[in-house]
Amino acid sequence: MKRIALYHLETLLWIARLGTFRAAAERLNTTQPAISARVREIEDQLGIAVFRREGRNMVLTARGRRLVQECEPLWAGFEKALLTASGFEGATGVVRIGSGEIAAASCLPGFVHAVERELPGVTLELELDLTARMFQQLLGGTIDLAFLAGPVASPGIRTAPIGAVGLVWVASAATVRAGGFDQSLPVWSIPDHSPLHGVTVGSLSAHGIVPRSLGTCNNVRTLIDIVSGGGGAAVLPEPMVRQMLESGALAEVLPRPDRTIQFEAAIRRTESDPLVLELFRRAGELRIES
Amino acid sequence: MKRIALYHLETLLWIARLGTFRAAAERLNTTQPAISARVREIEDQLGIAVFRREGRNMVLTARGRRLVQECEPLWAGFEKALLTASGFEGATGVVRIGSGEIAAASCLPGFVHAVERELPGVTLELELDLTARMFQQLLGGTIDLAFLAGPVASPGIRTAPIGAVGLVWVASAATVRAGGFDQSLPVWSIPDHSPLHGVTVGSLSAHGIVPRSLGTCNNVRTLIDIVSGGGGAAVLPEPMVRQMLESGALAEVLPRPDRTIQFEAAIRRTESDPLVLELFRRAGELRIES
DNA sequence: CGCAATCGATAACAGTCTCTGATCAATGAA
DNA sequence: TTCATTGATCAGAGACTGTTATCGATTGCG
């Protein structure tokens, strides 16, 4: 009984969350046989069946479910006790972070740097994806913490604002020299998932402009490449193009839109891992500014 | 961080209780170097000093003390969750039981047998000692559960009555044939720690008997040997001499005293180990009768 | 002061455990 | 059926844990 370690319980909790041994193995950075072995150890030690075969999946038995329920708060409390004891300096573990591309450009460098400086021992695994998919991944347990653009709200998700960045209308210097912003200039934007899209459309109609075309690209870096290559104009986050504006590669072609892009950090509302909560707290202390 | 197991915490808790690594090692049925290694593992994992050298002892640091305080209920919670999950059938561990000699004769056989039948995997370590010393051992953590004779009360100790046995005045058959109980017959008893002593003295004065001598022996079995060898008369628990009464080796020499010997189970009031609490609960369900 | 007792640290070695990687059987979907 | 997925199993390598036998440091006692 005493030979049950914390990672046994952690394993149990992640299997319960993710549904399969394999997913838990991936989440815990190990292999499926190792997960099987841990489960078998738990069952041997306790002398009960925690899982029951159901088709090709394993499902918690009644006792197993109860055990998980009882252990979850205990495990969280335990992690918290250990982490606070070491002032989070001895924090160890892997935290998966998802981020939208715009948020990544603005938030991730500073955040990652701060974590690596203040919490060595914590490994971050970053994954850039669309905001929409991020929610699934958060709720599904594939990621623990997300950085998103635009005010979002969803049941089961807890968010904290971490700042905003201004927007600018830019086009390549060559485009400006060739006549500036007129109706013949293509406009590029991000698919309508993103708040950037709304700002682009709104700003165009506010200026009474109907562009020749409104192209979209789901990758902001590529979009910048397109614009800087003379492909048209776009509304972009100021920090992402600041350098190119300063170097003259890009130029502003319309007044800056009033609206800003809000950034938020997000976690599961039911998150109990103290390390994730601590990272969320620290993320909330980030102040992103133009 | 995840590599900390439950026994690491248990180790910490027992060091905190007992004061030295060595004592904890003995209590946990292992060696002192193993304890040192566990402590080092905890400190390495947390990156903090849990103990500080103080003369030739190790003392908890402020952080260490806090960690212990926070972990104690968590550890108990884990143990309880695991034990209840397995219905105590998978219970594993060593529980130290202290017992007075009289209580041992009346309570231990049944209790030990029940535990071995219903809770295989639980190892009991029995130690017979004087009631007075039992309290020290309980409070000091050397034993976890005690069986005692006579109503006792002490701060820091929780007790539960588990029954009573009647008393008989006995002497050897030879002694009875030689004239029965008269003033010339020596009386034997236990030192005044025990309630038996009070009963012996009270019963003598109630019968107006002043014995030739009142010897004491701190070992009841030896005392029985003395009496059955013709050495005198004594007040003894009925179950302990029943067989010798039936076989005729001993005979009753005075009316049975009204008073009985009460038996109680005792644990630390602060006890948190679910296994010990469970054994205490089961002990409380014992019903000892004459 | 010297001596014995106690405390904890350390090193070497043996035994055990745990993980990985490569399979295999069972199940369900195309 | 064929293929993809899930978990079980097994052999081997590597890491970990515990024990024994020591050591240095400190304390208490003559």
PDB file of C-alpha atoms in Angstrom, chain B residues 52-286:
ATOM      1  CA  ARG B  52      18.610  21.658  10.047  1.00  0.00           C
ATOM      2  CA  ARG B  53      21.451  20.217  12.042  1.00  0.00           C
ATOM      3  CA  GLU B  54      21.142  21.100  15.703  1.00  0.00           C
ATOM      4  CA  GLY B  55      23.867  19.551  17.799  1.00  0.00           C
ATOM      5  CA  ARG B  56      23.650  15.897  17.067  1.00  0.00           C
ATOM      6  CA  ASN B  57      20.002  15.998  16.155  1.00  0.00           C
ATOM      7  CA  MET B  58      18.150  17.133  13.090  1.00  0.00           C
ATOM      8  CA  VAL B  59      15.389  19.648  13.642  1.00  0.00           C
ATOM      9  CA  LEU B  60      12.679  20.720  11.270  1.00  0.00           C
ATOM     10  CA  THR B  61      13.215  24.059   9.627  1.00  0.00           C
ATOM     11  CA  ALA B  62      10.344  26.528   9.495  1.00  0.00           C
ATOM     12  CA  ARG B  63       9.455  25.394   6.016  1.00  0.00           C
ATOM     13  CA  GLY B  64       9.835  21.790   6.984  1.00  0.00           C
ATOM     14  CA  ARG B  65       7.513  22.205   9.909  1.00  0.00           C
ATOM     15  CA  ARG B  66       4.938  23.842   7.733  1.00  0.00           C
ATOM     16  CA  LEU B  67       5.292  21.095   5.172  1.00  0.00           C
ATOM     17  CA  VAL B  68       4.708  18.466   7.815  1.00  0.00           C
ATOM     18  CA  GLN B  69       1.662  20.286   9.109  1.00  0.00           C
ATOM     19  CA  GLU B  70       0.187  20.492   5.661  1.00  0.00           C
ATOM     20  CA  CYS B  71       1.034  16.936   4.741  1.00  0.00           C
ATOM     21  CA  GLU B  72      -0.316  15.230   7.809  1.00  0.00           C
ATOM     22  CA  PRO B  73      -4.001  15.542   6.940  1.00  0.00           C
ATOM     23  CA  LEU B  74      -3.260  14.912   3.281  1.00  0.00           C
ATOM     24  CA  TRP B  75      -1.431  11.737   4.073  1.00  0.00           C
ATOM     25  CA  ALA B  76      -4.244  10.567   6.291  1.00  0.00           C
ATOM     26  CA  GLY B  77      -6.667  11.398   3.513  1.00  0.00           C
ATOM     27  CA  PHE B  78      -4.755   9.329   1.010  1.00  0.00           C
ATOM     28  CA  GLU B  79      -4.483   6.384   3.309  1.00  0.00           C
ATOM     29  CA  LYS B  80      -8.147   6.553   4.062  1.00  0.00           C
ATOM     30  CA  ALA B  81      -9.114   6.833   0.423  1.00  0.00           C
ATOM     31  CA  LEU B  82      -6.956   3.874  -0.508  1.00  0.00           C
ATOM     32  CA  LEU B  83      -8.100   1.778   2.418  1.00  0.00           C
ATOM     33  CA  THR B  84     -11.776   2.453   1.956  1.00  0.00           C
ATOM     34  CA  ALA B  85     -11.394   1.788  -1.755  1.00  0.00           C
ATOM     35  CA  SER B  86     -10.205  -1.690  -0.960  1.00  0.00           C
ATOM     36  CA  GLY B  87     -12.606  -2.140   1.905  1.00  0.00           C
ATOM     37  CA  PHE B  88      -9.595  -2.534   4.172  1.00  0.00           C
ATOM     38  CA  GLU B  89      -9.000  -5.882   2.588  1.00  0.00           C
ATOM     39  CA  GLY B  90      -5.911  -4.620   0.858  1.00  0.00           C
ATOM     40  CA  ALA B  91      -4.730  -2.966   4.041  1.00  0.00           C
ATOM     41  CA  THR B  92      -1.029  -3.263   4.493  1.00  0.00           C
ATOM     42  CA  GLY B  93       1.201  -2.035   7.226  1.00  0.00           C
ATOM     43  CA  VAL B  94       2.570  -2.624  10.637  1.00  0.00           C
ATOM     44  CA  VAL B  95       0.653  -1.606  13.700  1.00  0.00           C
ATOM     45  CA  ARG B  96       2.256  -1.726  17.104  1.00  0.00           C
ATOM     46  CA  ILE B  97       0.083  -2.792  19.918  1.00  0.00           C
ATOM     47  CA  GLY B  98       0.891  -2.462  23.564  1.00  0.00           C
ATOM     48  CA  SER B  99      -0.993  -4.312  26.214  1.00  0.00           C
ATOM     49  CA  GLY B 100      -1.055  -4.831  29.899  1.00  0.00           C
ATOM     50  CA  GLU B 101      -0.579  -8.409  30.874  1.00  0.00           C
ATOM     51  CA  ILE B 102      -4.104  -8.986  32.143  1.00  0.00           C
ATOM     52  CA  ALA B 103      -5.632  -7.294  29.166  1.00  0.00           C
ATOM     53  CA  ALA B 104      -3.363  -9.305  26.928  1.00  0.00           C
ATOM     54  CA  ALA B 105      -4.657 -12.561  28.313  1.00  0.00           C
ATOM     55  CA  SER B 106      -8.257 -11.525  27.841  1.00  0.00           C
ATOM     56  CA  CYS B 107      -8.276  -9.379  24.737  1.00  0.00           C
ATOM     57  CA  LEU B 108      -5.308 -10.112  22.545  1.00  0.00           C
ATOM     58  CA  PRO B 109      -5.966 -13.645  21.346  1.00  0.00           C
ATOM     59  CA  GLY B 110      -9.369 -12.827  19.940  1.00  0.00           C
ATOM     60  CA  PHE B 111      -8.302  -9.517  18.527  1.00  0.00           C
ATOM     61  CA  VAL B 112      -5.178 -10.832  16.882  1.00  0.00           C
ATOM     62  CA  HIS B 113      -7.083 -13.703  15.400  1.00  0.00           C
ATOM     63  CA  ALA B 114      -9.772 -11.411  14.017  1.00  0.00           C
ATOM     64  CA  VAL B 115      -7.210  -9.104  12.465  1.00  0.00           C
ATOM     65  CA  GLU B 116      -5.311 -11.929  10.881  1.00  0.00           C
ATOM     66  CA  ARG B 117      -8.476 -13.337   9.443  1.00  0.00           C
ATOM     67  CA  GLU B 118     -10.098 -10.129   8.233  1.00  0.00           C
ATOM     68  CA  LEU B 119      -7.098  -7.976   7.484  1.00  0.00           C
ATOM     69  CA  PRO B 120      -4.374 -10.156   6.093  1.00  0.00           C
ATOM     70  CA  GLY B 121      -1.513  -7.990   5.104  1.00  0.00           C
ATOM     71  CA  VAL B 122      -1.613  -6.120   8.365  1.00  0.00           C
ATOM     72  CA  THR B 123       1.254  -7.103  10.597  1.00  0.00           C
ATOM     73  CA  LEU B 124       0.867  -6.676  14.316  1.00  0.00           C
ATOM     74  CA  GLU B 125       3.732  -6.137  16.681  1.00  0.00           C
ATOM     75  CA  LEU B 126       2.776  -6.841  20.238  1.00  0.00           C
ATOM     76  CA  GLU B 127       4.512  -5.574  23.287  1.00  0.00           C
ATOM     77  CA  LEU B 128       3.459  -6.333  26.818  1.00  0.00           C
ATOM     78  CA  ASP B 129       4.304  -3.718  29.374  1.00  0.00           C
ATOM     79  CA  LEU B 130       3.041  -1.906  32.422  1.00  0.00           C
ATOM     80  CA  THR B 131       0.037   0.307  31.982  1.00  0.00           C
ATOM     81  CA  ALA B 132       1.939   3.333  33.171  1.00  0.00           C
ATOM     82  CA  ARG B 133       4.605   2.945  30.544  1.00  0.00           C
ATOM     83  CA  MET B 134       2.005   2.325  27.886  1.00  0.00           C
ATOM     84  CA  PHE B 135       0.859   5.918  27.997  1.00  0.00           C
ATOM     85  CA  GLN B 136       4.352   7.154  27.393  1.00  0.00           C
ATOM     86  CA  GLN B 137       4.728   4.787  24.503  1.00  0.00           C
ATOM     87  CA  LEU B 138       1.418   5.760  23.024  1.00  0.00           C
ATOM     88  CA  LEU B 139       2.127   9.457  23.274  1.00  0.00           C
ATOM     89  CA  GLY B 140       5.703   8.954  22.185  1.00  0.00           C
ATOM     90  CA  GLY B 141       4.625   7.062  19.122  1.00  0.00           C
ATOM     91  CA  THR B 142       6.314   3.795  19.994  1.00  0.00           C
ATOM     92  CA  ILE B 143       2.993   2.020  19.917  1.00  0.00           C
ATOM     93  CA  ASP B 144      -0.226   2.869  18.134  1.00  0.00           C
ATOM     94  CA  LEU B 145      -2.877   1.018  20.029  1.00  0.00           C
ATOM     95  CA  ALA B 146      -3.039  -0.209  23.611  1.00  0.00           C
ATOM     96  CA  PHE B 147      -5.175  -2.581  25.597  1.00  0.00           C
ATOM     97  CA  LEU B 148      -5.378  -1.664  29.238  1.00  0.00           C
ATOM     98  CA  ALA B 149      -7.020  -2.848  32.400  1.00  0.00           C
ATOM     99  CA  GLY B 150      -9.047  -0.586  34.583  1.00  0.00           C
ATOM    100  CA  PRO B 151     -10.749   2.669  33.682  1.00  0.00           C
ATOM    101  CA  VAL B 152      -8.059   5.111  32.719  1.00  0.00           C
ATOM    102  CA  ALA B 153      -8.191   8.660  31.492  1.00  0.00           C
ATOM    103  CA  SER B 154      -5.467  10.879  30.253  1.00  0.00           C
ATOM    104  CA  PRO B 155      -5.314  13.971  28.124  1.00  0.00           C
ATOM    105  CA  GLY B 156      -4.045  13.089  24.698  1.00  0.00           C
ATOM    106  CA  ILE B 157      -5.465   9.582  24.920  1.00  0.00           C
ATOM    107  CA  ARG B 158      -8.753   8.333  23.570  1.00  0.00           C
ATOM    108  CA  THR B 159     -10.232   5.179  25.035  1.00  0.00           C
ATOM    109  CA  ALA B 160     -13.092   2.839  24.315  1.00  0.00           C
ATOM    110  CA  PRO B 161     -14.438   0.251  26.755  1.00  0.00           C
ATOM    111  CA  ILE B 162     -14.315  -3.278  25.461  1.00  0.00           C
ATOM    112  CA  GLY B 163     -15.752  -5.301  28.311  1.00  0.00           C
ATOM    113  CA  ALA B 164     -14.937  -6.617  31.723  1.00  0.00           C
ATOM    114  CA  VAL B 165     -13.985  -9.855  33.442  1.00  0.00           C
ATOM    115  CA  GLY B 166     -14.912 -11.115  36.864  1.00  0.00           C
ATOM    116  CA  LEU B 167     -12.456 -11.855  39.651  1.00  0.00           C
ATOM    117  CA  VAL B 168     -11.971 -14.839  41.880  1.00  0.00           C
ATOM    118  CA  TRP B 169     -10.084 -15.559  45.043  1.00  0.00           C
ATOM    119  CA  VAL B 170      -7.997 -18.635  44.410  1.00  0.00           C
ATOM    120  CA  ALA B 171      -5.408 -20.785  46.058  1.00  0.00           C
ATOM    121  CA  SER B 172      -3.966 -24.123  45.178  1.00  0.00           C
ATOM    122  CA  ALA B 173      -5.978 -27.223  45.868  1.00  0.00           C
ATOM    123  CA  ALA B 174      -3.258 -28.386  48.230  1.00  0.00           C
ATOM    124  CA  THR B 175      -3.525 -25.181  50.209  1.00  0.00           C
ATOM    125  CA  VAL B 176      -7.276 -25.566  50.541  1.00  0.00           C
ATOM    126  CA  ARG B 177      -6.941 -29.125  51.723  1.00  0.00           C
ATOM    127  CA  ALA B 178      -4.354 -27.962  54.269  1.00  0.00           C
ATOM    128  CA  GLY B 179      -6.884 -25.730  55.964  1.00  0.00           C
ATOM    129  CA  GLY B 180      -8.254 -23.194  53.587  1.00  0.00           C
ATOM    130  CA  PHE B 181      -7.924 -19.469  53.820  1.00  0.00           C
ATOM    131  CA  ASP B 182      -6.711 -18.289  57.181  1.00  0.00           C
ATOM    132  CA  GLN B 183      -4.603 -15.467  58.471  1.00  0.00           C
ATOM    133  CA  SER B 184      -1.450 -17.478  58.070  1.00  0.00           C
ATOM    134  CA  LEU B 185      -1.862 -17.763  54.337  1.00  0.00           C
ATOM    135  CA  PRO B 186       0.265 -15.325  52.355  1.00  0.00           C
ATOM    136  CA  VAL B 187      -1.592 -13.183  49.841  1.00  0.00           C
ATOM    137  CA  TRP B 188      -0.100 -12.259  46.537  1.00  0.00           C
ATOM    138  CA  SER B 189      -0.986  -9.361  44.306  1.00  0.00           C
ATOM    139  CA  ILE B 190       0.295  -7.071  41.615  1.00  0.00           C
ATOM    140  CA  PRO B 191       2.101  -3.817  42.443  1.00  0.00           C
ATOM    141  CA  ASP B 192      -0.210  -0.923  43.122  1.00  0.00           C
ATOM    142  CA  HIS B 193      -0.202   0.213  39.492  1.00  0.00           C
ATOM    143  CA  SER B 194      -2.950  -2.199  38.755  1.00  0.00           C
ATOM    144  CA  PRO B 195      -6.605  -2.032  39.737  1.00  0.00           C
ATOM    145  CA  LEU B 196      -6.227  -5.670  40.801  1.00  0.00           C
ATOM    146  CA  HIS B 197      -4.190  -4.473  43.733  1.00  0.00           C
ATOM    147  CA  GLY B 198      -6.971  -2.182  44.924  1.00  0.00           C
ATOM    148  CA  VAL B 199      -9.501  -4.966  44.672  1.00  0.00           C
ATOM    149  CA  THR B 200      -7.266  -7.317  46.619  1.00  0.00           C
ATOM    150  CA  VAL B 201      -6.755  -4.873  49.460  1.00  0.00           C
ATOM    151  CA  GLY B 202     -10.390  -3.824  49.521  1.00  0.00           C
ATOM    152  CA  SER B 203     -11.652  -7.367  49.535  1.00  0.00           C
ATOM    153  CA  LEU B 204      -9.308  -8.342  52.348  1.00  0.00           C
ATOM    154  CA  SER B 205     -10.458  -5.544  54.582  1.00  0.00           C
ATOM    155  CA  ALA B 206     -14.087  -6.232  53.719  1.00  0.00           C
ATOM    156  CA  HIS B 207     -13.614  -9.746  55.038  1.00  0.00           C
ATOM    157  CA  GLY B 208     -11.679  -8.477  58.005  1.00  0.00           C
ATOM    158  CA  ILE B 209      -8.654 -10.425  56.980  1.00  0.00           C
ATOM    159  CA  VAL B 210      -5.139  -9.298  57.727  1.00  0.00           C
ATOM    160  CA  PRO B 211      -2.880 -11.638  55.824  1.00  0.00           C
ATOM    161  CA  ARG B 212       0.404 -12.860  57.087  1.00  0.00           C
ATOM    162  CA  SER B 213       2.050 -11.100  54.203  1.00  0.00           C
ATOM    163  CA  LEU B 214       1.035  -9.319  51.007  1.00  0.00           C
ATOM    164  CA  GLY B 215       3.541 -10.133  48.323  1.00  0.00           C
ATOM    165  CA  THR B 216       3.580  -8.555  44.933  1.00  0.00           C
ATOM    166  CA  CYS B 217       4.810  -9.708  41.593  1.00  0.00           C
ATOM    167  CA  ASN B 218       4.672  -7.654  38.421  1.00  0.00           C
ATOM    168  CA  ASN B 219       4.036 -10.703  36.289  1.00  0.00           C
ATOM    169  CA  VAL B 220       0.638 -12.299  36.538  1.00  0.00           C
ATOM    170  CA  ARG B 221       1.648 -15.601  34.983  1.00  0.00           C
ATOM    171  CA  THR B 222       4.398 -15.975  37.530  1.00  0.00           C
ATOM    172  CA  LEU B 223       1.970 -14.969  40.227  1.00  0.00           C
ATOM    173  CA  ILE B 224      -0.350 -17.737  39.152  1.00  0.00           C
ATOM    174  CA  ASP B 225       2.548 -20.140  39.258  1.00  0.00           C
ATOM    175  CA  ILE B 226       3.304 -19.051  42.790  1.00  0.00           C
ATOM    176  CA  VAL B 227      -0.271 -19.479  43.919  1.00  0.00           C
ATOM    177  CA  SER B 228      -0.775 -22.787  42.176  1.00  0.00           C
ATOM    178  CA  GLY B 229       2.458 -23.967  43.722  1.00  0.00           C
ATOM    179  CA  GLY B 230       0.952 -23.453  47.131  1.00  0.00           C
ATOM    180  CA  GLY B 231       2.504 -20.087  47.776  1.00  0.00           C
ATOM    181  CA  GLY B 232      -0.682 -18.413  48.903  1.00  0.00           C
ATOM    182  CA  ALA B 233      -3.941 -16.894  47.715  1.00  0.00           C
ATOM    183  CA  ALA B 234      -4.621 -14.185  45.192  1.00  0.00           C
ATOM    184  CA  VAL B 235      -7.366 -12.317  43.426  1.00  0.00           C
ATOM    185  CA  LEU B 236      -7.123 -13.171  39.771  1.00  0.00           C
ATOM    186  CA  PRO B 237      -9.151 -12.631  36.617  1.00  0.00           C
ATOM    187  CA  GLU B 238     -11.517 -15.515  36.242  1.00  0.00           C
ATOM    188  CA  PRO B 239     -10.694 -16.307  32.578  1.00  0.00           C
ATOM    189  CA  MET B 240      -7.004 -16.589  33.370  1.00  0.00           C
ATOM    190  CA  VAL B 241      -7.551 -19.321  35.935  1.00  0.00           C
ATOM    191  CA  ARG B 242     -10.714 -20.924  34.589  1.00  0.00           C
ATOM    192  CA  GLN B 243      -8.906 -23.878  33.172  1.00  0.00           C
ATOM    193  CA  MET B 244      -6.963 -24.491  36.389  1.00  0.00           C
ATOM    194  CA  LEU B 245     -10.153 -24.208  38.411  1.00  0.00           C
ATOM    195  CA  GLU B 246     -11.824 -26.776  36.223  1.00  0.00           C
ATOM    196  CA  SER B 247      -8.883 -29.111  36.355  1.00  0.00           C
ATOM    197  CA  GLY B 248      -8.770 -28.796  40.114  1.00  0.00           C
ATOM    198  CA  ALA B 249      -5.312 -27.344  40.270  1.00  0.00           C
ATOM    199  CA  LEU B 250      -6.755 -24.203  41.825  1.00  0.00           C
ATOM    200  CA  ALA B 251      -9.797 -23.669  44.030  1.00  0.00           C
ATOM    201  CA  GLU B 252     -11.788 -20.666  45.100  1.00  0.00           C
ATOM    202  CA  VAL B 253     -11.156 -19.711  48.692  1.00  0.00           C
ATOM    203  CA  LEU B 254     -13.413 -16.701  49.243  1.00  0.00           C
ATOM    204  CA  PRO B 255     -16.609 -15.334  47.678  1.00  0.00           C
ATOM    205  CA  ARG B 256     -15.981 -13.626  44.363  1.00  0.00           C
ATOM    206  CA  PRO B 257     -15.382  -9.867  44.714  1.00  0.00           C
ATOM    207  CA  ASP B 258     -18.119  -7.670  43.311  1.00  0.00           C
ATOM    208  CA  ARG B 259     -15.762  -5.522  41.312  1.00  0.00           C
ATOM    209  CA  THR B 260     -14.692  -6.440  37.839  1.00  0.00           C
ATOM    210  CA  ILE B 261     -11.708  -5.476  35.766  1.00  0.00           C
ATOM    211  CA  GLN B 262     -12.641  -3.121  32.974  1.00  0.00           C
ATOM    212  CA  PHE B 263     -10.742  -3.357  29.729  1.00  0.00           C
ATOM    213  CA  GLU B 264     -10.215  -0.483  27.367  1.00  0.00           C
ATOM    214  CA  ALA B 265      -8.594   0.115  24.041  1.00  0.00           C
ATOM    215  CA  ALA B 266      -6.593   3.309  23.747  1.00  0.00           C
ATOM    216  CA  ILE B 267      -5.044   5.399  20.979  1.00  0.00           C
ATOM    217  CA  ARG B 268      -3.564   8.862  20.708  1.00  0.00           C
ATOM    218  CA  ARG B 269      -6.245  11.509  20.564  1.00  0.00           C
ATOM    219  CA  THR B 270      -4.429  12.973  17.577  1.00  0.00           C
ATOM    220  CA  GLU B 271      -4.159   9.700  15.735  1.00  0.00           C
ATOM    221  CA  SER B 272      -4.770  10.193  12.057  1.00  0.00           C
ATOM    222  CA  ASP B 273      -3.672   6.934  10.489  1.00  0.00           C
ATOM    223  CA  PRO B 274      -6.835   5.373   9.088  1.00  0.00           C
ATOM    224  CA  LEU B 275      -5.549   1.882   9.630  1.00  0.00           C
ATOM    225  CA  VAL B 276      -4.967   2.493  13.314  1.00  0.00           C
ATOM    226  CA  LEU B 277      -8.331   4.200  13.592  1.00  0.00           C
ATOM    227  CA  GLU B 278      -9.956   1.239  11.926  1.00  0.00           C
ATOM    228  CA  LEU B 279      -8.274  -1.189  14.297  1.00  0.00           C
ATOM    229  CA  PHE B 280      -9.381   0.971  17.211  1.00  0.00           C
ATOM    230  CA  ARG B 281     -12.913   0.900  15.904  1.00  0.00           C
ATOM    231  CA  ARG B 282     -12.787  -2.877  15.605  1.00  0.00           C
ATOM    232  CA  ALA B 283     -11.258  -3.170  19.043  1.00  0.00           C
ATOM    233  CA  GLY B 284     -14.192  -1.169  20.363  1.00  0.00           C
ATOM    234  CA  GLU B 285     -16.501  -3.804  18.951  1.00  0.00           C
ATOM    235  CA  LEU B 286     -14.836  -6.546  20.918  1.00  0.00           C
TER     236      LEU B 286
END
